[in-house]
Coordinates of C-alpha atoms in Angstrom, one line a residue:
Chain A
M19 CA 13.3 -16.4 16.1
G20 CA 11.7 -19.3 14.3
S21 CA 12.6 -22.2 16.5
R22 CA 10.7 -20.8 19.5
A23 CA 7.4 -20.9 17.7
S24 CA 6.5 -24.5 17.9
T25 CA 8.2 -25.2 21.2
L26 CA 6.4 -22.6 23.2
L27 CA 2.9 -23.6 22.1
R28 CA 2.1 -26.9 23.7
E29 CA -0.2 -29.5 22.2
E30 CA -2.7 -29.3 25.0
E31 CA -3.0 -25.6 24.4
I32 CA -3.5 -26.0 20.7
E33 CA -6.3 -28.5 21.4
E34 CA -8.0 -26.2 23.8
I35 CA -7.9 -23.3 21.4
K36 CA -9.2 -25.6 18.7
K37 CA -12.2 -26.5 20.7
E38 CA -12.9 -23.0 21.8
T39 CA -12.5 -21.2 18.5
G40 CA -12.8 -23.9 15.8
F41 CA -9.6 -23.1 14.0
S42 CA -7.7 -26.0 12.6
H43 CA -4.3 -27.1 13.9
S44 CA -2.3 -25.6 11.1
Q45 CA -4.2 -22.3 11.3
I46 CA -3.4 -22.0 15.0
T47 CA 0.3 -22.6 14.6
R48 CA 0.4 -20.2 11.7
L49 CA -1.4 -17.5 13.7
Y50 CA 0.9 -18.2 16.6
S51 CA 3.9 -17.6 14.4
R52 CA 2.2 -14.3 13.4
F53 CA 1.6 -13.4 17.0
T54 CA 5.2 -13.9 18.0
S55 CA 6.4 -12.0 15.0
L56 CA 4.2 -9.0 16.1
D57 CA 5.4 -9.3 19.7
K58 CA 8.5 -7.2 19.5
G59 CA 8.9 -7.2 23.3
E60 CA 9.0 -11.0 23.3
N61 CA 7.0 -11.3 26.5
G62 CA 4.1 -13.4 25.2
T63 CA 1.6 -10.5 25.0
L64 CA 0.8 -7.8 22.5
S65 CA 0.3 -4.2 23.3
R66 CA -1.5 -1.5 21.3
E67 CA 1.9 -0.3 19.9
D68 CA 2.5 -3.8 18.5
F69 CA -0.7 -3.6 16.5
Q70 CA 0.0 0.0 15.3
R71 CA 3.3 -1.1 13.8
I72 CA 1.3 -2.8 11.0
P73 CA 1.2 -0.1 8.3
E74 CA -1.9 -1.3 6.6
L75 CA -3.7 -1.2 10.0
A76 CA -2.3 2.2 10.9
I77 CA -3.8 3.8 7.8
N78 CA -7.2 2.1 8.3
P79 CA -9.6 4.9 9.5
L80 CA -11.1 2.5 12.1
G81 CA -7.7 1.1 13.0
D82 CA -7.8 2.2 16.6
R83 CA -11.3 0.8 17.2
I84 CA -10.4 -2.5 15.7
I85 CA -7.3 -2.7 17.9
N86 CA -9.5 -1.9 20.9
A87 CA -11.7 -4.9 20.1
F88 CA -8.8 -7.2 21.0
F89 CA -8.2 -5.8 24.4
P90 CA -10.6 -6.8 27.3
E91 CA -12.0 -4.1 29.4
G92 CA -9.4 -1.9 30.9
E93 CA -6.4 -4.0 30.0
D94 CA -3.4 -3.1 27.9
Q95 CA -2.0 -6.4 27.0
V96 CA -3.6 -9.3 25.1
N97 CA -2.2 -12.8 25.2
F98 CA -2.5 -15.5 22.5
R99 CA -5.7 -16.9 23.8
G100 CA -7.4 -13.5 23.8
F101 CA -6.0 -12.8 20.3
M102 CA -7.4 -16.1 18.9
R103 CA -10.8 -15.5 20.6
T104 CA -11.2 -12.2 18.9
L105 CA -10.1 -13.5 15.5
A106 CA -12.6 -16.4 15.8
H107 CA -15.3 -13.8 15.3
F108 CA -14.2 -13.5 11.7
R109 CA -14.2 -17.2 10.9
P110 CA -16.9 -18.2 8.5
I111 CA -19.5 -20.2 10.4
E112 CA -20.0 -23.7 9.2
D113 CA -23.5 -25.0 8.9
N114 CA -23.1 -27.6 11.6
E115 CA -22.0 -25.2 14.3
K116 CA -24.4 -22.3 14.7
N117 CA -22.4 -21.0 17.6
K118 CA -24.0 -17.8 18.6
N119 CA -20.9 -16.6 20.3
Y120 CA -18.9 -16.1 17.2
S121 CA -20.9 -13.8 15.1
G122 CA -19.6 -10.8 13.2
D123 CA -22.6 -8.7 14.3
F124 CA -21.4 -8.5 17.8
I125 CA -17.9 -7.3 16.9
A126 CA -19.4 -4.7 14.6
F127 CA -21.6 -3.5 17.4
R128 CA -18.6 -3.3 19.6
L129 CA -16.8 -1.1 17.1
Y130 CA -19.5 1.5 17.5
D131 CA -20.3 1.1 21.1
L132 CA -17.1 2.5 22.7
D133 CA -18.3 2.7 26.4
R134 CA -19.7 -0.8 26.2
D135 CA -23.1 0.1 27.6
D136 CA -24.8 -2.0 25.0
K137 CA -26.2 1.0 23.3
I138 CA -25.0 3.1 20.4
S139 CA -25.7 6.7 21.3
R140 CA -25.8 9.6 18.8
D141 CA -22.3 10.7 20.0
E142 CA -20.8 7.3 19.5
L143 CA -22.2 7.1 16.0
L144 CA -20.9 10.6 15.3
Q145 CA -17.5 9.5 16.5
V146 CA -17.3 6.5 14.2
L147 CA -18.6 8.6 11.3
R148 CA -15.9 11.2 11.9
M149 CA -13.2 8.6 12.0
M150 CA -14.3 7.3 8.6
V151 CA -14.6 10.5 6.8
G152 CA -11.8 12.5 8.3
V153 CA -12.1 16.3 7.8
N154 CA -13.9 16.1 4.5
I155 CA -17.5 16.5 5.8
S156 CA -18.8 19.3 8.0
D157 CA -20.2 18.8 11.5
E158 CA -23.8 19.6 10.5
Q159 CA -23.9 17.3 7.6
L160 CA -22.4 14.5 9.7
G161 CA -25.0 15.3 12.4
S162 CA -27.8 15.0 10.0
I163 CA -26.5 11.7 8.7
A164 CA -26.3 10.4 12.2
D165 CA -29.8 11.6 13.0
R166 CA -31.3 10.0 9.9
T167 CA -29.5 6.7 10.7
I168 CA -30.8 6.6 14.3
Q169 CA -34.3 7.5 13.1
E170 CA -34.4 4.6 10.7
A171 CA -33.0 2.1 13.2
D172 CA -34.5 3.2 16.5
T173 CA -37.7 1.3 17.2
N174 CA -38.2 1.9 20.9
G175 CA -37.7 5.6 20.8
D176 CA -34.8 6.0 23.2
N177 CA -32.7 7.8 20.6
S178 CA -30.0 5.2 20.6
I179 CA -29.5 1.9 18.9
S180 CA -29.5 -1.3 21.0
F181 CA -28.0 -4.5 19.9
N182 CA -31.3 -5.9 18.8
E183 CA -32.2 -2.9 16.8
F184 CA -28.7 -3.1 15.2
I185 CA -29.3 -6.7 14.2
K186 CA -32.6 -5.8 12.7
V187 CA -31.0 -3.2 10.5
L188 CA -28.4 -5.6 9.4
E189 CA -30.9 -8.4 8.7
K190 CA -31.0 -7.3 5.1
V191 CA -27.3 -7.6 4.8
D192 CA -25.7 -11.0 4.6
V193 CA -23.4 -10.3 7.5
E194 CA -21.6 -13.6 7.6
Q195 CA -20.6 -13.3 4.0
K196 CA -19.2 -9.8 4.3
M197 CA -17.6 -10.0 7.7
S198 CA -15.9 -13.3 7.5
I199 CA -12.5 -13.8 6.1
R200 CA -11.5 -16.5 3.7
F201 CA -9.1 -18.7 5.5
L202 CA -6.9 -21.2 3.8
H203 CA -6.2 -24.5 5.5
Chain B
M23 CA 26.3 -27.9 -5.6
K24 CA 23.6 -30.1 -7.0
T25 CA 24.4 -32.8 -4.6
L26 CA 23.9 -30.4 -1.7
L27 CA 20.5 -29.5 -3.1
K28 CA 19.5 -33.2 -3.4
I29 CA 20.6 -33.7 0.2
F30 CA 18.4 -30.9 1.4
E31 CA 15.4 -32.2 -0.4
W32 CA 16.0 -35.7 1.0
A33 CA 16.3 -34.2 4.5
T34 CA 13.0 -32.5 4.2
L35 CA 11.3 -35.6 2.9
R36 CA 12.6 -37.5 5.9
I37 CA 11.3 -34.9 8.3
E38 CA 7.9 -35.1 6.7
R39 CA 7.8 -38.8 6.7
G40 CA 9.0 -38.9 10.2
A41 CA 6.4 -36.5 11.3
K42 CA 3.6 -38.5 9.6
E43 CA 4.7 -41.6 11.4
K44 CA 4.6 -40.0 14.7
N45 CA 1.5 -38.1 14.0
H46 CA 3.1 -34.8 14.7
P47 CA 1.3 -32.2 12.8
L48 CA 4.0 -30.5 10.7
Y49 CA 4.5 -26.8 10.7
K50 CA 4.9 -25.8 7.0
P51 CA 5.4 -22.1 6.9
Y52 CA 6.1 -21.7 3.3
S53 CA 3.1 -23.2 1.7
N54 CA 0.6 -21.8 4.2
A55 CA -0.7 -18.4 3.6
I56 CA -3.3 -17.9 6.3
I57 CA -5.9 -15.9 4.4
A58 CA -6.9 -15.2 0.8
R59 CA -7.0 -11.5 0.2
E60 CA -8.5 -9.9 -2.8
P61 CA -7.6 -6.3 -3.6
T62 CA -11.0 -4.9 -4.2
S63 CA -11.7 -1.3 -4.0
L64 CA -13.5 0.5 -1.3
E65 CA -16.4 1.5 -3.5
Q66 CA -16.9 -1.9 -5.0
E67 CA -17.0 -3.6 -1.6
I68 CA -19.4 -1.2 0.0
K69 CA -21.7 -1.3 -3.0
E70 CA -21.7 -5.1 -2.8
I71 CA -22.6 -5.0 0.9
R72 CA -25.4 -2.7 0.2
R73 CA -26.7 -4.5 -2.8
S74 CA -26.9 -7.8 -1.0
G75 CA -29.3 -6.3 1.6
S76 CA -31.1 -3.5 -0.1
N77 CA -33.9 -3.9 -2.5
R78 CA -34.0 -0.3 -3.5
D79 CA -33.8 0.4 -7.2
F80 CA -31.7 3.5 -7.3
D81 CA -28.0 3.7 -6.6
S82 CA -28.0 3.7 -2.8
A83 CA -24.2 4.2 -2.5
S84 CA -24.7 7.8 -1.6
E85 CA -26.1 7.4 1.9
F86 CA -24.4 6.1 5.0
E87 CA -25.4 2.7 6.2
M88 CA -24.3 1.0 9.4
S89 CA -23.0 -1.9 7.5
D90 CA -20.3 0.3 5.8
I91 CA -18.2 -0.4 8.8
F92 CA -17.8 -4.0 7.8
Y93 CA -15.4 -3.2 5.0
F94 CA -13.0 -1.4 7.2
A95 CA -13.3 -3.9 10.0
R96 CA -12.6 -6.8 7.8
R97 CA -9.6 -5.1 6.1
G98 CA -8.3 -4.2 9.4
V99 CA -8.4 -7.7 10.8
E100 CA -7.0 -9.2 7.6
S101 CA -4.0 -6.9 7.9
I102 CA -3.5 -8.0 11.5
M103 CA -3.4 -11.6 10.4
D104 CA -1.1 -11.1 7.4
D105 CA 0.2 -7.9 5.9
E106 CA 2.5 -7.1 3.1
V107 CA 5.0 -5.0 4.8
T108 CA 6.1 -6.3 8.2
K109 CA 7.1 -9.7 6.8
R110 CA 9.6 -8.1 4.5
F111 CA 11.7 -7.2 7.4
S112 CA 12.5 -10.7 8.6
A113 CA 14.2 -13.5 6.8
E114 CA 12.4 -15.5 4.2
E115 CA 11.0 -18.9 5.1
L116 CA 12.2 -21.9 3.2
E117 CA 10.4 -24.8 1.7
S118 CA 13.0 -27.4 2.3
W119 CA 15.3 -27.5 5.2
N120 CA 18.9 -26.7 4.4
L121 CA 20.5 -28.3 7.4
L122 CA 21.0 -25.0 9.3
T123 CA 19.3 -24.9 12.6
R124 CA 18.7 -21.2 12.1
S125 CA 16.2 -21.8 9.3
N126 CA 14.5 -24.7 10.8
Y127 CA 11.1 -24.2 12.5
N128 CA 10.5 -27.8 13.0
F129 CA 13.4 -29.3 14.8
H130 CA 12.2 -32.6 16.3
Y131 CA 14.5 -35.5 16.5
I132 CA 13.3 -37.4 13.5
S133 CA 15.9 -39.9 12.6
L134 CA 19.5 -40.8 13.3
R135 CA 20.6 -40.4 9.8
L136 CA 19.3 -36.9 9.6
T137 CA 21.0 -35.8 12.8
V138 CA 24.2 -37.4 11.7
L139 CA 24.0 -35.5 8.4
W140 CA 23.3 -32.3 10.3
G141 CA 26.2 -32.9 12.6
L142 CA 28.5 -33.5 9.7
G143 CA 27.3 -30.4 8.0
L144 CA 28.0 -28.5 11.2
L145 CA 31.4 -29.8 11.4
I146 CA 32.3 -29.0 7.9
R147 CA 30.9 -25.5 8.1
Y148 CA 32.4 -24.4 11.4
G149 CA 35.5 -26.5 11.4
F150 CA 36.7 -26.1 7.9
L151 CA 34.9 -23.5 5.9
L152 CA 34.7 -20.8 8.6
P153 CA 38.4 -20.5 9.5
L154 CA 39.3 -20.6 5.8
R155 CA 36.9 -17.8 5.0
V156 CA 37.9 -15.7 8.0
T157 CA 41.6 -15.8 6.9
L158 CA 40.6 -14.9 3.4
A159 CA 38.5 -12.0 4.6
F160 CA 41.3 -10.6 6.7
T161 CA 43.7 -10.9 3.8
G162 CA 41.4 -9.2 1.4
V163 CA 40.6 -6.3 3.6
G164 CA 44.2 -5.9 4.7
L165 CA 45.4 -5.9 1.1
L166 CA 42.8 -3.4 0.1
V167 CA 43.8 -0.9 2.7
F168 CA 47.5 -1.3 2.1
L169 CA 47.5 -1.2 -1.6
T170 CA 45.1 1.7 -2.0
S171 CA 47.2 3.7 0.3
V172 CA 50.2 2.9 -1.8
I173 CA 48.5 3.9 -5.0
G174 CA 47.3 7.1 -3.4
L175 CA 50.9 8.2 -3.4
L176 CA 51.1 8.1 -7.1
P177 CA 50.3 11.2 -9.2
N178 CA 46.9 11.5 -10.8
G179 CA 46.8 10.0 -14.2
R180 CA 45.9 7.1 -16.3
M181 CA 48.4 4.8 -14.6
K182 CA 46.8 5.5 -11.3
N183 CA 43.3 4.8 -12.5
F184 CA 44.4 1.6 -14.2
L185 CA 46.2 0.4 -11.1
S186 CA 43.5 1.3 -8.8
E187 CA 41.0 -0.5 -10.9
K188 CA 43.1 -3.6 -10.8
V189 CA 43.6 -3.4 -7.1
H190 CA 40.0 -2.9 -6.3
L191 CA 38.9 -5.7 -8.4
M192 CA 41.4 -8.1 -7.0
C193 CA 40.6 -7.3 -3.4
Y194 CA 36.9 -7.6 -3.9
R195 CA 37.4 -10.9 -5.6
I196 CA 39.3 -12.2 -2.6
C197 CA 36.4 -11.0 -0.4
V198 CA 34.0 -12.8 -2.6
R199 CA 35.9 -16.0 -2.1
A200 CA 36.0 -15.3 1.6
L201 CA 32.2 -15.6 1.6
T202 CA 32.1 -18.3 -1.0
A203 CA 29.7 -16.3 -3.0
I204 CA 28.7 -18.0 -6.2
I205 CA 27.6 -15.2 -8.5
T206 CA 26.1 -15.4 -11.9
Y207 CA 26.2 -12.2 -13.9
H208 CA 23.6 -11.8 -16.6
D209 CA 23.6 -9.3 -19.5
S210 CA 27.0 -7.9 -18.9
E211 CA 26.7 -5.8 -22.0
N212 CA 24.5 -3.4 -19.9
K213 CA 27.2 -2.8 -17.3
P214 CA 27.2 0.7 -16.0
K215 CA 29.4 3.2 -17.7
N216 CA 31.2 6.3 -16.5
G217 CA 29.0 9.3 -15.7
G218 CA 26.0 7.2 -14.8
I219 CA 24.2 6.1 -11.7
C220 CA 23.8 2.4 -10.8
V221 CA 20.8 1.5 -8.7
A222 CA 20.1 -1.8 -7.2
N223 CA 17.8 -3.4 -4.6
H224 CA 19.3 -3.7 -1.2
T225 CA 19.5 -6.9 0.9
S226 CA 22.7 -6.7 2.8
P227 CA 26.1 -4.9 2.8
I228 CA 27.4 -7.8 0.8
D229 CA 25.6 -6.4 -2.2
V230 CA 28.4 -3.8 -2.5
I231 CA 31.1 -6.5 -2.6
I232 CA 29.2 -8.5 -5.1
L233 CA 28.7 -5.6 -7.5
A234 CA 32.2 -4.2 -7.0
S235 CA 33.9 -7.4 -7.9
D236 CA 32.7 -7.2 -11.4
G237 CA 33.3 -3.5 -12.1
C238 CA 34.5 -0.4 -10.6
Y239 CA 32.1 2.0 -8.9
A240 CA 32.3 5.1 -6.9
M241 CA 30.6 4.4 -3.6
V242 CA 28.3 6.7 -1.7
G243 CA 27.9 6.7 2.0
Q244 CA 28.5 8.0 5.4
I245 CA 32.0 8.1 6.9
H246 CA 32.1 5.6 9.8
G247 CA 34.6 5.5 12.6
G248 CA 36.7 2.5 13.3
L249 CA 37.7 -0.2 10.8
M250 CA 35.2 0.9 8.3
G251 CA 36.5 4.5 8.4
V252 CA 40.0 3.3 7.8
I253 CA 38.9 1.3 4.8
Q254 CA 36.9 4.3 3.5
R255 CA 39.7 6.8 3.8
S256 CA 42.2 4.6 2.1
M257 CA 39.8 3.8 -0.8
V258 CA 39.4 7.5 -1.4
K259 CA 43.1 7.9 -1.9
A260 CA 43.1 5.6 -4.9
C261 CA 40.0 6.7 -6.7
P262 CA 37.3 9.2 -5.9
H263 CA 34.4 8.0 -3.8
I264 CA 31.7 10.1 -2.3
W265 CA 31.8 9.9 1.5
F266 CA 29.7 12.2 3.6
E267 CA 30.2 13.5 7.1
R268 CA 27.3 12.5 9.3
S269 CA 26.1 16.1 9.5
E270 CA 26.1 16.6 5.7
V271 CA 23.7 13.7 5.2
K272 CA 20.7 15.6 6.3
D273 CA 21.3 18.4 3.8
R274 CA 19.6 17.0 0.7
H275 CA 20.8 19.8 -1.6
L276 CA 24.4 19.3 -0.7
V277 CA 24.1 15.6 -1.3
A278 CA 22.4 16.2 -4.7
K279 CA 25.0 18.7 -5.7
R280 CA 27.9 16.4 -4.9
L281 CA 26.3 13.6 -6.7
S282 CA 25.6 15.7 -9.8
D283 CA 29.2 17.1 -9.8
H284 CA 30.6 13.6 -9.8
V285 CA 28.3 12.5 -12.5
E286 CA 29.1 15.3 -14.8
D287 CA 32.8 14.5 -14.7
K288 CA 32.8 11.8 -17.4
S289 CA 36.1 10.4 -16.3
K290 CA 34.8 9.4 -13.0
L291 CA 33.3 6.0 -12.2
P292 CA 29.6 5.4 -12.1
I293 CA 28.0 5.9 -8.7
L294 CA 26.5 3.0 -6.8
I295 CA 23.3 3.8 -4.9
F296 CA 20.7 1.7 -3.1
P297 CA 17.6 3.8 -3.3
E298 CA 15.5 1.8 -0.8
G299 CA 17.6 3.2 2.0
T300 CA 17.5 0.0 4.1
C301 CA 17.9 -3.7 3.9
I302 CA 14.9 -5.6 2.7
N303 CA 14.6 -9.4 2.8
N304 CA 14.9 -10.0 -0.9
T305 CA 11.3 -11.1 -1.5
S306 CA 10.2 -7.6 -2.6
V307 CA 11.4 -4.2 -3.7
M308 CA 10.2 -1.3 -1.6
M309 CA 9.8 2.4 -2.4
F310 CA 12.8 4.1 -4.0
K311 CA 13.8 7.4 -2.5
K312 CA 13.6 9.9 -5.3
G313 CA 16.8 11.8 -4.6
S314 CA 19.0 9.9 -6.9
F315 CA 16.5 10.1 -9.7
E316 CA 16.3 13.8 -9.7
I317 CA 19.8 14.4 -10.8
G318 CA 19.1 13.6 -14.5
A319 CA 21.9 11.2 -15.3
T320 CA 21.4 7.9 -17.0
V321 CA 20.3 5.2 -14.6
Y322 CA 21.6 1.7 -14.9
P323 CA 19.3 -0.6 -12.9
V324 CA 20.7 -3.8 -11.5
A325 CA 18.6 -6.6 -10.0
I326 CA 20.2 -8.8 -7.3
K327 CA 18.4 -12.0 -6.3
Y328 CA 19.8 -14.3 -3.7
D329 CA 19.1 -18.0 -3.6
P330 CA 18.1 -18.6 0.1
R331 CA 18.6 -22.3 0.1
F332 CA 22.3 -22.1 0.7
G333 CA 22.5 -19.2 3.1
D334 CA 20.2 -16.3 3.7
A335 CA 22.0 -13.1 3.0
F336 CA 19.4 -10.7 4.5
W337 CA 20.7 -8.5 7.3
N338 CA 18.2 -8.0 10.0
S339 CA 19.9 -5.0 11.6
S340 CA 17.6 -4.9 14.6
K341 CA 18.4 -8.5 15.4
F342 CA 22.1 -8.9 14.5
G343 CA 25.0 -6.6 14.6
M344 CA 27.5 -6.5 11.8
V345 CA 30.0 -8.9 13.2
N346 CA 27.4 -11.4 14.1
Y347 CA 25.9 -11.1 10.7
L348 CA 29.3 -11.7 9.0
L349 CA 29.9 -14.8 11.1
R350 CA 26.5 -16.2 10.1
M351 CA 27.3 -15.5 6.5
M352 CA 30.6 -17.2 6.7
S353 CA 29.2 -20.3 8.4
S354 CA 26.4 -20.9 5.9
W355 CA 27.0 -23.2 3.0
A356 CA 27.5 -20.5 0.4
I357 CA 25.9 -17.3 -0.8
V358 CA 24.4 -17.9 -4.2
C359 CA 23.0 -15.0 -6.1
S360 CA 22.2 -13.8 -9.6
V361 CA 22.9 -10.3 -10.8
W362 CA 21.1 -8.9 -13.8
Y363 CA 22.3 -5.8 -15.5
L364 CA 19.3 -4.1 -17.0
P365 CA 19.4 -1.8 -20.0
P366 CA 19.9 1.9 -19.1
M367 CA 17.0 4.2 -18.5
S368 CA 16.7 7.9 -18.5
R369 CA 13.9 10.2 -17.3
E370 CA 11.4 10.9 -20.0
E371 CA 9.6 14.1 -20.9
G372 CA 6.9 14.9 -18.6
E373 CA 7.9 12.3 -16.0
D374 CA 8.8 13.5 -12.6
A375 CA 11.3 11.9 -10.3
V376 CA 8.8 9.8 -8.4
Q377 CA 7.3 8.3 -11.6
F378 CA 10.8 7.6 -13.0
A379 CA 11.8 5.9 -9.7
N380 CA 8.7 3.7 -9.8
R381 CA 9.4 2.8 -13.4
V382 CA 12.9 1.7 -12.6
K383 CA 11.7 -0.2 -9.5
A384 CA 9.1 -2.1 -11.6
A385 CA 11.8 -3.1 -14.0
I386 CA 14.1 -4.4 -11.3
A387 CA 11.2 -6.2 -9.5
R388 CA 10.2 -7.9 -12.8
Q389 CA 13.6 -9.1 -13.6
G390 CA 14.4 -10.4 -10.1
G391 CA 11.1 -12.0 -9.6
L392 CA 10.4 -9.8 -6.6
V393 CA 7.1 -8.3 -5.4
D394 CA 6.9 -4.6 -6.3
L395 CA 5.6 -2.7 -3.2
L396 CA 4.8 0.9 -2.9
W397 CA 5.5 1.0 0.8
D398 CA 8.5 2.8 2.2
G399 CA 11.4 0.8 3.6
G400 CA 11.6 3.3 6.3
L401 CA 8.6 1.6 7.9
K402 CA 11.0 -0.9 9.3
R403 CA 11.8 1.7 12.0
G404 CA 9.3 4.5 11.7
K405 CA 5.6 4.9 11.7
V406 CA 3.5 5.3 8.6
K407 CA 2.5 8.9 7.6
D408 CA -1.0 10.1 8.4
T409 CA -1.5 11.2 4.9
F410 CA -2.3 7.7 3.8
K411 CA -5.1 7.4 6.4
E412 CA -6.4 10.8 5.2
E413 CA -6.5 9.5 1.7
Q414 CA -8.7 6.5 2.7
Q415 CA -11.0 8.9 4.6
K416 CA -11.3 11.2 1.6
L417 CA -12.2 8.3 -0.7
Y418 CA -14.9 7.2 1.7
S419 CA -16.4 10.6 2.1
K420 CA -16.4 11.1 -1.7
M421 CA -18.9 8.3 -1.9
R422 CA -21.2 10.2 0.5
T423 CA -22.0 12.9 -2.1
G424 CA -25.7 12.3 -2.7
S425 CA -28.1 14.9 -4.0
E426 CA -28.8 16.3 -0.6
I427 CA -25.3 16.3 0.8
H428 CA -22.5 18.4 -0.6
L429 CA -18.8 18.2 0.4
C430 CA -17.9 21.3 2.2
T431 CA -14.2 21.1 1.3
S432 CA -13.1 20.7 -2.3
D433 CA -10.1 18.5 -3.0

């Protein structure tokens, strides 16, 4: 229902979201319209099923993990604020606002670190690898890939990758360029 | 007609101007895609990510890097923000307002003149056009049922066919008037002939009426109960249509057999089929089901494109029931559409049904100016098959073949 979109989102809310995430006014209204069109239950929140209804997301090997990134710890519903906060991580960072909170590194780390203990263990790495390759590579080969990766990244010898070690590995990669999405105004 | 268009454009301009004066940021859905997406391939993207960071000389695409995850993450989030499929199942958004509240996302009180105009439009549509159309609709349907039953009593023969053709055409034309559908037919020399199959893109049940008022077709479908059932049964008396019992629909071989039997009989009318299987919102053409393309008859593609400015014909069956939908149709300004008859196509040597279906689909999409999608219209209600995900996984793991690592399963 189109007419609900602009009436349910109040100006003050838009301003707050603008300050918090840095999206422009038109982007926020556009994303709100997207939010409501995904919200089939029409109760102002999105559940995991709502996300899974997007076919292109459902066939993405990391689809479930990405959906998880939207939901705060232990919760099953995400409201519009939470939705925008997660999306803000993918906004390209302007030069004048080096806001450390919205960095693609952290989201990427989260995608690996399922139990949120701030470390990527060998198991967690294996899980993500398995999701990406499906059934096409054997357990041993996958294991050796995981071992090699941890060996290269792990500097303090605890056999897992912490956030700092993760960042160091990615230093060479221009994260902002690759993680951020081209938004149109 | 043109005056109506001019009024619509003026109305939108007024809204924009009014919004600027009051400093209300305007919600312009049509001109705002949220993100720019580029269809790059998996391999390309990952190589680029690697190259930007790595200073190794040899091709390092064969080993896993932690940054590979970025590609999938980004595509995933992009598809959350805007994807090609889900937006095909809701009505198209318009650039200029056409004075119907249902297509307006921006209804503020802008000016007195605009509201008066809107009120006037409302009055005309509901007070004058709607009752007129409803009476016409009832007349049309009633006549159809009555006359076809009468003709059914006649013995089979040329007279019967001739009469039934006339009757069908007349009744459908009345129905067309009932909806005030303004139809432009292009390329009528390519009209479907007997013994062929006519395929078209599907936007609403009105498609049937639009096509049938220009030529006679044998319809295919399920037998419904109630009013629809009565209409179906009486139509069959006058000329052969293919109606299936609900139980027969599941049996694909039975369906195919009946269709091919009908097609082989050259005296029978061309079959009308909508291979998408469900209503799509007329901005794109989705996957064609291959059943009708396996039969081997000549296919006559038809492209139907509606002009949404006067009334959106898309039937969102999860939102509106049939009656509700018809009322909305009858209370819009008009249904304007163009029908293109495309030259006939047949299956070529070495082409299987799926490729043939895709070729026909591409032709229809090109003619109607619609986006050609590979996705299945069934995604409106069902989930996507896991095989697609497995394809993506296979592609990624193929890249992992370096000199030390071998794939254990061959594809």
